[in-house]
Amino acid sequence: MADLEGNASAKQFHADQPAVRFTQNIRGAANLDWGMQNRLSRILDPQTGRTVMLAFDHGYFQGPTSGLERIDLNIAPLAAHADALMGTRGALRTSIPPATRAGLVLRASGGPSILKDLSDEYTAMAMQDAVRLHADAVAVQVFVGGEHESRSIRNLTTLVDQGYDAGIPVLGVTAVGKELVRDARYLGLATRIIAELGAQLVKTYYCEEGFEDVVAGCPVPVIMAGGKKLPELDALTMASNAVRAGAAGVDMGRNIFQSAHPAAMMQAVRAVVHDDTDPADAYELFREATETRVLA
């Protein structure tokens, strides 16, 4: 028991000052429990509400794709530059150092490979394992318009319920059904459904027209999916357009780890997302960094 003798009388009550109200700029998070808000603030900067997430979960259905042959060599060194990492529990345990400071988003759905119907997914991880891994969120694919739409919705809501029990947010990832296109009408429908069913974050594709309406109609942060590999300037322009339309940042994979200079690309993306740097200027930063590395 602590020694009570010698304690100074408490005087610093500041009765003339109201209680401090702690706030953050993470959309839709104000009414969540402290643990969920804390985890979200490890994924998104609580001051700006934005994130640069590095996705490397492609192997759960594609196998060892280009750039992901060796996660320990190609991805682990980039972790220090990311606000958050999105991967599988297997990749984390085998190939990412436990001392990483980035937020962790764990892929929690899966099933078929690229040889089968990708919408035929189930939950593929117990929430308790996310707790063991100290995850900040779990991710689940939602196939609005796909053949197995109802099952993917059930996967989402099951994880949302378990997430509330554990204090772990859920990231719902929109997947385009075979008969649907990546336009504002579909993406607005899919993101809203995911948010209405309880996900605290949504990841979706960018569309040239109406993306600001997609974001405005979703009451939780919308994170732009990087999608297929693009030339660096095009990828930076897409990221800039997305955040200027209200997106809470980007989750990029191939546009970073398949770049000839992934670390330089990561820094350029950060400049666009967190500093509102013009894409052309960010591309110059990328080129300067690559030239420096070549000269070294």
GROMACS .gro file of C-alpha atoms in nm:
model
  296
    1MET     CA    1   0.000   0.000   0.000
    2ALA     CA    2   0.129   0.348  -0.087
    3ASP     CA    3   0.264   0.557   0.197
    4LEU     CA    4   0.007   0.828   0.268
    5GLU     CA    5   0.236   1.037   0.489
    6GLY     CA    6   0.393   1.342   0.336
    7ASN     CA    7   0.135   1.384   0.059
    8ALA     CA    8   0.079   1.747  -0.041
    9SER     CA    9  -0.278   1.868  -0.013
   10ALA     CA   10  -0.442   1.866  -0.357
   11LYS     CA   11  -0.494   2.224  -0.480
   12GLN     CA   12  -0.484   2.220  -0.858
   13PHE     CA   13  -0.856   2.180  -0.923
   14HIS     CA   14  -0.886   2.481  -1.160
   15ALA     CA   15  -1.250   2.527  -1.063
   16ASP     CA   16  -1.273   2.830  -1.292
   17GLN     CA   17  -1.207   2.618  -1.602
   18PRO     CA   18  -1.461   2.383  -1.764
   19ALA     CA   19  -1.372   2.019  -1.822
   20VAL     CA   20  -1.162   1.964  -2.133
   21ARG     CA   21  -1.356   1.817  -2.424
   22PHE     CA   22  -1.124   1.599  -2.629
   23THR     CA   23  -1.210   1.598  -2.997
   24GLN     CA   24  -1.085   1.434  -3.314
   25ASN     CA   25  -1.159   1.472  -3.684
   26ILE     CA   26  -1.244   1.110  -3.757
   27ARG     CA   27  -1.584   1.111  -3.921
   28GLY     CA   28  -1.863   0.934  -3.736
   29ALA     CA   29  -1.643   0.832  -3.443
   30ALA     CA   30  -1.758   1.077  -3.176
   31ASN     CA   31  -2.008   0.834  -3.020
   32LEU     CA   32  -1.786   0.527  -3.026
   33ASP     CA   33  -1.628   0.379  -2.716
   34TRP     CA   34  -1.286   0.505  -2.604
   35GLY     CA   35  -1.112   0.189  -2.724
   36MET     CA   36  -1.252   0.214  -3.074
   37GLN     CA   37  -1.165   0.583  -3.100
   38ASN     CA   38  -0.814   0.506  -2.982
   39ARG     CA   39  -0.771   0.233  -3.244
   40LEU     CA   40  -0.913   0.452  -3.520
   41SER     CA   41  -0.667   0.726  -3.425
   42ARG     CA   42  -0.384   0.479  -3.490
   43ILE     CA   43  -0.511   0.430  -3.844
   44LEU     CA   44  -0.620   0.785  -3.925
   45ASP     CA   45  -0.441   1.098  -3.807
   46PRO     CA   46  -0.681   1.236  -3.541
   47GLN     CA   47  -0.593   1.593  -3.640
   48THR     CA   48  -0.663   1.559  -4.013
   49GLY     CA   49  -0.875   1.243  -4.022
   50ARG     CA   50  -0.655   1.113  -4.305
   51THR     CA   51  -0.441   0.806  -4.360
   52VAL     CA   52  -0.188   0.652  -4.596
   53MET     CA   53  -0.249   0.279  -4.566
   54LEU     CA   54  -0.022   0.023  -4.729
   55ALA     CA   55  -0.213  -0.281  -4.855
   56PHE     CA   56  -0.031  -0.609  -4.903
   57ASP     CA   57  -0.311  -0.859  -4.844
   58HIS     CA   58  -0.331  -0.957  -5.213
   59GLY     CA   59  -0.172  -1.295  -5.149
   60TYR     CA   60  -0.480  -1.425  -4.966
   61PHE     CA   61  -0.640  -1.491  -5.306
   62GLN     CA   62  -0.370  -1.414  -5.566
   63GLY     CA   63  -0.069  -1.588  -5.417
   64PRO     CA   64   0.283  -1.439  -5.456
   65THR     CA   65   0.209  -1.151  -5.693
   66SER     CA   66   0.474  -0.917  -5.834
   67GLY     CA   67   0.626  -0.712  -5.554
   68LEU     CA   68   0.497  -0.946  -5.283
   69GLU     CA   69   0.729  -1.238  -5.344
   70ARG     CA   70   0.914  -1.149  -5.022
   71ILE     CA   71   0.705  -0.945  -4.779
   72ASP     CA   72   0.993  -0.934  -4.531
   73LEU     CA   73   1.215  -0.765  -4.790
   74ASN     CA   74   0.967  -0.560  -4.995
   75ILE     CA   75   0.700  -0.452  -4.744
   76ALA     CA   76   0.852  -0.454  -4.395
   77PRO     CA   77   1.098  -0.168  -4.474
   78LEU     CA   78   0.805   0.050  -4.587
   79ALA     CA   79   0.612   0.012  -4.261
   80ALA     CA   80   0.785   0.311  -4.102
   81HIS     CA   81   0.641   0.538  -4.373
   82ALA     CA   82   0.281   0.415  -4.348
   83ASP     CA   83   0.008   0.535  -4.115
   84ALA     CA   84  -0.138   0.186  -4.127
   85LEU     CA   85  -0.071  -0.157  -4.274
   86MET     CA   86  -0.337  -0.382  -4.425
   87GLY     CA   87  -0.239  -0.747  -4.439
   88THR     CA   88  -0.324  -1.098  -4.330
   89ARG     CA   89  -0.246  -1.248  -3.992
   90GLY     CA   90  -0.012  -1.497  -4.157
   91ALA     CA   91   0.190  -1.223  -4.324
   92LEU     CA   92   0.209  -1.023  -4.001
   93ARG     CA   93   0.330  -1.314  -3.792
   94THR     CA   94   0.591  -1.428  -4.043
   95SER     CA   95   0.713  -1.115  -4.218
   96ILE     CA   96   0.639  -0.790  -4.030
   97PRO     CA   97   0.842  -0.690  -3.721
   98PRO     CA   98   0.628  -0.678  -3.404
   99ALA     CA   99   0.789  -0.345  -3.311
  100THR     CA  100   0.620  -0.165  -3.599
  101ARG     CA  101   0.443   0.155  -3.494
  102ALA     CA  102   0.195   0.164  -3.783
  103GLY     CA  103  -0.172   0.091  -3.728
  104LEU     CA  104  -0.273  -0.265  -3.816
  105VAL     CA  105  -0.574  -0.364  -4.026
  106LEU     CA  106  -0.619  -0.741  -4.056
  107ARG     CA  107  -0.791  -0.912  -4.347
  108ALA     CA  108  -1.068  -1.117  -4.185
  109SER     CA  109  -1.254  -1.262  -4.485
  110GLY     CA  110  -1.147  -1.506  -4.749
  111GLY     CA  111  -1.206  -1.838  -4.915
  112PRO     CA  112  -1.178  -1.864  -5.294
  113SER     CA  113  -0.867  -1.798  -5.500
  114ILE     CA  114  -0.842  -1.628  -5.839
  115LEU     CA  115  -0.938  -1.967  -5.987
  116LYS     CA  116  -1.286  -1.952  -5.831
  117ASP     CA  117  -1.575  -1.709  -5.773
  118LEU     CA  118  -1.418  -1.438  -5.557
  119SER     CA  119  -1.752  -1.341  -5.403
  120ASP     CA  120  -1.784  -1.681  -5.234
  121GLU     CA  121  -1.619  -1.565  -4.911
  122TYR     CA  122  -1.665  -1.642  -4.543
  123THR     CA  123  -1.515  -1.490  -4.231
  124ALA     CA  124  -1.166  -1.632  -4.213
  125MET     CA  125  -1.044  -1.515  -3.874
  126ALA     CA  126  -1.183  -1.507  -3.523
  127MET     CA  127  -1.197  -1.165  -3.360
  128GLN     CA  128  -1.004  -1.308  -3.067
  129ASP     CA  129  -0.703  -1.352  -3.291
  130ALA     CA  130  -0.726  -0.985  -3.389
  131VAL     CA  131  -0.712  -0.907  -3.018
  132ARG     CA  132  -0.401  -1.129  -2.980
  133LEU     CA  133  -0.232  -0.945  -3.264
  134HIS     CA  134  -0.324  -0.605  -3.117
  135ALA     CA  135  -0.505  -0.514  -3.439
  136ASP     CA  136  -0.658  -0.170  -3.480
  137ALA     CA  137  -0.925  -0.288  -3.725
  138VAL     CA  138  -1.033  -0.590  -3.927
  139ALA     CA  139  -1.127  -0.583  -4.295
  140VAL     CA  140  -1.405  -0.772  -4.470
  141GLN     CA  141  -1.497  -0.777  -4.839
  142VAL     CA  142  -1.860  -0.691  -4.916
  143PHE     CA  143  -1.993  -0.800  -5.255
  144VAL     CA  144  -2.292  -0.573  -5.310
  145GLY     CA  145  -2.456  -0.699  -5.627
  146GLY     CA  146  -2.257  -1.023  -5.630
  147GLU     CA  147  -2.400  -1.372  -5.626
  148HIS     CA  148  -2.309  -1.418  -5.260
  149GLU     CA  149  -2.408  -1.068  -5.148
  150SER     CA  150  -2.616  -1.188  -4.852
  151ARG     CA  151  -2.334  -1.403  -4.717
  152SER     CA  152  -2.083  -1.119  -4.740
  153ILE     CA  153  -2.330  -0.894  -4.559
  154ARG     CA  154  -2.358  -1.160  -4.290
  155ASN     CA  155  -1.978  -1.174  -4.271
  156LEU     CA  156  -1.973  -0.797  -4.219
  157THR     CA  157  -2.242  -0.783  -3.952
  158THR     CA  158  -2.095  -1.078  -3.763
  159LEU     CA  159  -1.759  -0.903  -3.743
  160VAL     CA  160  -1.923  -0.572  -3.649
  161ASP     CA  161  -2.097  -0.739  -3.353
  162GLN     CA  162  -1.775  -0.911  -3.246
  163GLY     CA  163  -1.586  -0.586  -3.298
  164TYR     CA  164  -1.810  -0.401  -3.055
  165ASP     CA  165  -1.742  -0.671  -2.796
  166ALA     CA  166  -1.365  -0.637  -2.845
  167GLY     CA  167  -1.349  -0.262  -2.915
  168ILE     CA  168  -1.209  -0.324  -3.264
  169PRO     CA  169  -1.341  -0.129  -3.567
  170VAL     CA  170  -1.440  -0.298  -3.893
  171LEU     CA  171  -1.331  -0.180  -4.238
  172GLY     CA  172  -1.584  -0.278  -4.504
  173VAL     CA  173  -1.430  -0.312  -4.850
  174THR     CA  174  -1.658  -0.263  -5.150
  175ALA     CA  175  -1.625  -0.521  -5.427
  176VAL     CA  176  -1.784  -0.469  -5.764
  177GLY     CA  177  -2.033  -0.732  -5.878
  178LYS     CA  178  -1.997  -0.870  -6.231
  179GLU     CA  179  -2.298  -0.677  -6.362
  180LEU     CA  180  -2.208  -0.347  -6.195
  181VAL     CA  181  -1.958  -0.075  -6.278
  182ARG     CA  182  -1.744   0.152  -6.067
  183ASP     CA  183  -1.960   0.462  -6.096
  184ALA     CA  184  -2.092   0.699  -5.832
  185ARG     CA  185  -2.437   0.539  -5.827
  186TYR     CA  186  -2.304   0.194  -5.743
  187LEU     CA  187  -2.024   0.308  -5.512
  188GLY     CA  188  -2.265   0.537  -5.328
  189LEU     CA  189  -2.501   0.243  -5.278
  190ALA     CA  190  -2.229   0.004  -5.162
  191THR     CA  191  -2.053   0.243  -4.923
  192ARG     CA  192  -2.381   0.352  -4.765
  193ILE     CA  193  -2.496  -0.008  -4.712
  194ILE     CA  194  -2.166  -0.096  -4.545
  195ALA     CA  195  -2.180   0.206  -4.314
  196GLU     CA  196  -2.549   0.156  -4.231
  197LEU     CA  197  -2.476  -0.202  -4.125
  198GLY     CA  198  -2.220  -0.083  -3.873
  199ALA     CA  199  -1.873  -0.065  -4.030
  200GLN     CA  200  -1.665   0.217  -3.883
  201LEU     CA  201  -1.456   0.256  -4.201
  202VAL     CA  202  -1.521   0.197  -4.572
  203LYS     CA  203  -1.271   0.132  -4.847
  204THR     CA  204  -1.388   0.187  -5.204
  205TYR     CA  205  -1.270   0.267  -5.554
  206TYR     CA  206  -1.238   0.613  -5.704
  207CYS     CA  207  -1.466   0.730  -5.984
  208GLU     CA  208  -1.403   1.032  -6.204
  209GLU     CA  209  -1.755   1.175  -6.175
  210GLY     CA  210  -1.950   1.211  -5.853
  211PHE     CA  211  -1.693   1.079  -5.607
  212GLU     CA  212  -1.761   1.374  -5.378
  213ASP     CA  213  -2.125   1.257  -5.360
  214VAL     CA  214  -2.011   0.905  -5.269
  215VAL     CA  215  -1.808   1.047  -4.980
  216ALA     CA  216  -2.077   1.292  -4.868
  217GLY     CA  217  -2.337   1.014  -4.856
  218CYS     CA  218  -2.126   0.791  -4.633
  219PRO     CA  219  -2.133   0.877  -4.261
  220VAL     CA  220  -1.797   0.712  -4.185
  221PRO     CA  221  -1.449   0.772  -4.332
  222VAL     CA  222  -1.413   0.663  -4.695
  223ILE     CA  223  -1.065   0.542  -4.786
  224MET     CA  224  -0.979   0.523  -5.154
  225ALA     CA  225  -0.855   0.189  -5.287
  226GLY     CA  226  -0.547   0.225  -5.507
  227GLY     CA  227  -0.657  -0.039  -5.756
  228LYS     CA  228  -0.445  -0.146  -6.051
  229LYS     CA  229  -0.089  -0.024  -6.109
  230LEU     CA  230  -0.077   0.319  -6.272
  231PRO     CA  231   0.210   0.547  -6.376
  232GLU     CA  232   0.327   0.734  -6.066
  233LEU     CA  233   0.191   1.074  -6.168
  234ASP     CA  234  -0.148   0.924  -6.252
  235ALA     CA  235  -0.164   0.746  -5.915
  236LEU     CA  236  -0.071   1.065  -5.731
  237THR     CA  237  -0.333   1.261  -5.925
  238MET     CA  238  -0.601   1.005  -5.840
  239ALA     CA  239  -0.505   1.017  -5.471
  240SER     CA  240  -0.513   1.398  -5.472
  241ASN     CA  241  -0.852   1.409  -5.643
  242ALA     CA  242  -0.991   1.162  -5.391
  243VAL     CA  243  -0.881   1.349  -5.078
  244ARG     CA  244  -0.988   1.682  -5.224
  245ALA     CA  245  -1.330   1.526  -5.279
  246GLY     CA  246  -1.341   1.438  -4.909
  247ALA     CA  247  -1.181   1.093  -4.888
  248ALA     CA  248  -1.005   1.010  -4.561
  249GLY     CA  249  -0.692   0.904  -4.744
  250VAL     CA  250  -0.580   0.612  -4.953
  251ASP     CA  251  -0.508   0.242  -4.920
  252MET     CA  252  -0.249   0.171  -5.187
  253GLY     CA  253  -0.076  -0.155  -5.266
  254ARG     CA  254   0.040  -0.214  -5.621
  255ASN     CA  255   0.089   0.157  -5.689
  256ILE     CA  256   0.352   0.151  -5.415
  257PHE     CA  257   0.512  -0.192  -5.392
  258GLN     CA  258   0.518  -0.237  -5.773
  259SER     CA  259   0.680   0.103  -5.825
  260ALA     CA  260   1.045   0.095  -5.923
  261HIS     CA  261   1.109   0.305  -5.612
  262PRO     CA  262   0.848   0.211  -5.346
  263ALA     CA  263   0.987   0.421  -5.059
  264ALA     CA  264   1.001   0.734  -5.275
  265MET     CA  265   0.648   0.670  -5.399
  266MET     CA  266   0.529   0.625  -5.041
  267GLN     CA  267   0.669   0.965  -4.945
  268ALA     CA  268   0.509   1.128  -5.249
  269VAL     CA  269   0.169   0.980  -5.160
  270ARG     CA  270   0.209   1.107  -4.804
  271ALA     CA  271   0.277   1.458  -4.937
  272VAL     CA  272  -0.044   1.450  -5.142
  273VAL     CA  273  -0.261   1.307  -4.864
  274HIS     CA  274  -0.130   1.485  -4.554
  275ASP     CA  275   0.011   1.809  -4.697
  276ASP     CA  276  -0.228   1.865  -4.990
  277THR     CA  277   0.074   1.886  -5.217
  278ASP     CA  278  -0.010   1.930  -5.584
  279PRO     CA  279   0.036   1.596  -5.769
  280ALA     CA  280   0.290   1.746  -6.009
  281ASP     CA  281   0.497   1.876  -5.718
  282ALA     CA  282   0.470   1.543  -5.538
  283TYR     CA  283   0.587   1.368  -5.854
  284GLU     CA  284   0.892   1.595  -5.860
  285LEU     CA  285   0.964   1.492  -5.501
  286PHE     CA  286   0.940   1.130  -5.618
  287ARG     CA  287   1.180   1.192  -5.907
  288GLU     CA  288   1.427   1.377  -5.687
  289ALA     CA  289   1.425   1.095  -5.434
  290THR     CA  290   1.481   0.833  -5.704
  291GLU     CA  291   1.767   1.031  -5.857
  292THR     CA  292   1.929   1.066  -5.516
  293ARG     CA  293   1.908   0.691  -5.465
  294VAL     CA  294   2.056   0.623  -5.809
  295LEU     CA  295   2.347   0.859  -5.743
  296ALA     CA  296   2.406   0.699  -5.403
   0.00000   0.00000   0.00000
